[in-house]
mmCIF file of C-alpha atoms and ligand atoms in Angstrom:
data_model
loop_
_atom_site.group_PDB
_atom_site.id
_atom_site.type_symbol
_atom_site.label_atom_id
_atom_site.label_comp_id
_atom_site.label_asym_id
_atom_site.label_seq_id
_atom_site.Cartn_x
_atom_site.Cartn_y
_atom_site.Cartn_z
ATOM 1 C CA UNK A 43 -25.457 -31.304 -6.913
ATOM 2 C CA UNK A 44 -27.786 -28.662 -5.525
ATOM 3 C CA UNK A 45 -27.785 -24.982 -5.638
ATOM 4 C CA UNK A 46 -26.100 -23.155 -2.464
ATOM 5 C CA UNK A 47 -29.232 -20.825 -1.897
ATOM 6 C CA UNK A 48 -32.182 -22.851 -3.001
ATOM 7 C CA UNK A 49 -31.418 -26.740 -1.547
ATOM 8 C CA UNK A 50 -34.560 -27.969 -3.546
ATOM 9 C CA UNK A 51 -32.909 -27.049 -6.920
ATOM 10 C CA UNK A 52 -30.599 -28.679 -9.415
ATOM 11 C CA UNK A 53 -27.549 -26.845 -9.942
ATOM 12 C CA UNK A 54 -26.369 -25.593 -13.464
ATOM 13 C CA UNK A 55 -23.073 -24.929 -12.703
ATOM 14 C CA UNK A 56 -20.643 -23.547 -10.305
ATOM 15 C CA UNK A 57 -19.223 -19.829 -9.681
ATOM 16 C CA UNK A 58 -16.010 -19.510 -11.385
ATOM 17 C CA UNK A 59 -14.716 -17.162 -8.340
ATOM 18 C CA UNK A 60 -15.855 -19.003 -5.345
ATOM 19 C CA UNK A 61 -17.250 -21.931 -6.911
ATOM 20 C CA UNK A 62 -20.596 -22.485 -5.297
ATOM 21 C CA UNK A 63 -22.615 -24.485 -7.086
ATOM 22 C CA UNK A 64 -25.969 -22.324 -8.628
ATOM 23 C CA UNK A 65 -29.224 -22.973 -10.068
ATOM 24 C CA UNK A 66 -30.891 -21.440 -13.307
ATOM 25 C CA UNK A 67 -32.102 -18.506 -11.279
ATOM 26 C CA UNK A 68 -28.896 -17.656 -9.099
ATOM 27 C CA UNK A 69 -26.401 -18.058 -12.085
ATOM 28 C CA UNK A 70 -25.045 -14.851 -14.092
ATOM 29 C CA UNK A 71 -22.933 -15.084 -17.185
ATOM 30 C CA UNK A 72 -20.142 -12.553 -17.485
ATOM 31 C CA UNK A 73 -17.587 -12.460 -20.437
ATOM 32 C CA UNK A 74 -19.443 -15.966 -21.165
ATOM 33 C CA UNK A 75 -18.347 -17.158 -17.593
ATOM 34 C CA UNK A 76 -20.868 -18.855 -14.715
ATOM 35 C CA UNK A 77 -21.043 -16.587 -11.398
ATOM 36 C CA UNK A 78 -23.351 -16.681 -8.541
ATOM 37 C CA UNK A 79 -24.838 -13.125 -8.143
ATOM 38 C CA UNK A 80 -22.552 -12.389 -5.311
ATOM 39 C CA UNK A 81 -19.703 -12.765 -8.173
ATOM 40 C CA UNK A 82 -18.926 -10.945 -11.565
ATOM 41 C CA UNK A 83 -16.109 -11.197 -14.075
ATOM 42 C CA UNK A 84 -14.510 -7.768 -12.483
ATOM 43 C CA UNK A 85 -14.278 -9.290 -9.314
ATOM 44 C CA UNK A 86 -12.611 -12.206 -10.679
ATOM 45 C CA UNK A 87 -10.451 -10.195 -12.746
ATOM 46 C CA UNK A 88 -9.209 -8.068 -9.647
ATOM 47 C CA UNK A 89 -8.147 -11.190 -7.214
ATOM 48 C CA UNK A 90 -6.279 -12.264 -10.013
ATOM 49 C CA UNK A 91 -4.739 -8.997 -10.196
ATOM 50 C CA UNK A 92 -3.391 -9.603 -6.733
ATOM 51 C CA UNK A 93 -1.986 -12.650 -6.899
ATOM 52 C CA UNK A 94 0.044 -11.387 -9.835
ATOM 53 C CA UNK A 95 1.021 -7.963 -7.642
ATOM 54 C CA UNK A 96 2.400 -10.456 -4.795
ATOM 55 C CA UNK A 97 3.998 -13.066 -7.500
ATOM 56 C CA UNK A 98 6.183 -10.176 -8.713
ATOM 57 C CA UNK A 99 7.325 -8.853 -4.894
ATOM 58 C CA UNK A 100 7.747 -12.469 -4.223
ATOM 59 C CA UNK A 101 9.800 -12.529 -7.322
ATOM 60 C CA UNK A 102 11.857 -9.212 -6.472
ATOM 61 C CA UNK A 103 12.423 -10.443 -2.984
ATOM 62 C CA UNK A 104 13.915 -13.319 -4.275
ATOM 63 C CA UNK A 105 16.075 -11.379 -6.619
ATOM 64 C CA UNK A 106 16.995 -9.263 -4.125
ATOM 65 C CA UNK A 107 18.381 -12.560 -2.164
ATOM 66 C CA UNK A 108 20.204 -13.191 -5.461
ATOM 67 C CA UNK A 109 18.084 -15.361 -7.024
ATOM 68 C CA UNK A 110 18.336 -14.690 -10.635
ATOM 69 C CA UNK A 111 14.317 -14.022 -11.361
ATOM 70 C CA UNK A 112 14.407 -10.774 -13.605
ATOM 71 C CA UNK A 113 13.204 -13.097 -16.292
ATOM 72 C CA UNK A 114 10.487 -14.370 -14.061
ATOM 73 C CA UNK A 115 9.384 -10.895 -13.571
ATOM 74 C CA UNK A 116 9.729 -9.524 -16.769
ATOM 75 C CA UNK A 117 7.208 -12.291 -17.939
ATOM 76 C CA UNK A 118 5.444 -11.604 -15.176
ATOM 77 C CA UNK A 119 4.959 -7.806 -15.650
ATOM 78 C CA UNK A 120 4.028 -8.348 -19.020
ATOM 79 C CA UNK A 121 0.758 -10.765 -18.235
ATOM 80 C CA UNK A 122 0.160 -8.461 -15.764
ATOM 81 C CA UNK A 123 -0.323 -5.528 -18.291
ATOM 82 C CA UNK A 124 -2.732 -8.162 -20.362
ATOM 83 C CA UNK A 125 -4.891 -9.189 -17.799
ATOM 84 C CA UNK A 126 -5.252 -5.667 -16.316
ATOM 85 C CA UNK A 127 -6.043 -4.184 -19.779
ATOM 86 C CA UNK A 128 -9.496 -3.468 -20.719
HETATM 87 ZN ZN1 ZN B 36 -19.492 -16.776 -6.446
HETATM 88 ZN ZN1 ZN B 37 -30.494 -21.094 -6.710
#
């Protein structure tokens, strides 16, 4: 596998957001994580914020329906609050 900017070079690893694949020189470690340098750990941490946000509208819509999913977002809510702390 070769790195996505430099097609001469062996790749190391690939981007945990986008997963490229990078090379010694285009990888970045954040919170002990592989990124390209387009990528960081904050980034990461954000999209994953989103796809919590619409998991719990999806949730209340549902609810709303009548679906019984206040569980579902309870739980949800609550990893929400870890993964947005710190
Ligand atoms: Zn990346
Ligand atoms: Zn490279």
């Amino acid at each position: 596998m070769r790195c996505f900017v430099h097609r001469d070079r062996e790749a190391v690893g690939v981007c945990f957001y986008c997963h490229r694949a990078v090379c010694d020189k285009c990888s970045v470690y954040d919170d002990s994580k592989l990124f390209c340098q387009d990528h960081n750990i904050k980034m990461y941490s954000l999209e994953f914020t989103k796809f919590y946000v619409m998991a719990i509208d999806l949730a209340r819509d549902a609810a709303a329906k009548g679906v019984r999913t206040q569980d579902l977002v309870a739980k949800l809510e609550r990893d929400l609050k870890e993964v947005s702390r710190g």
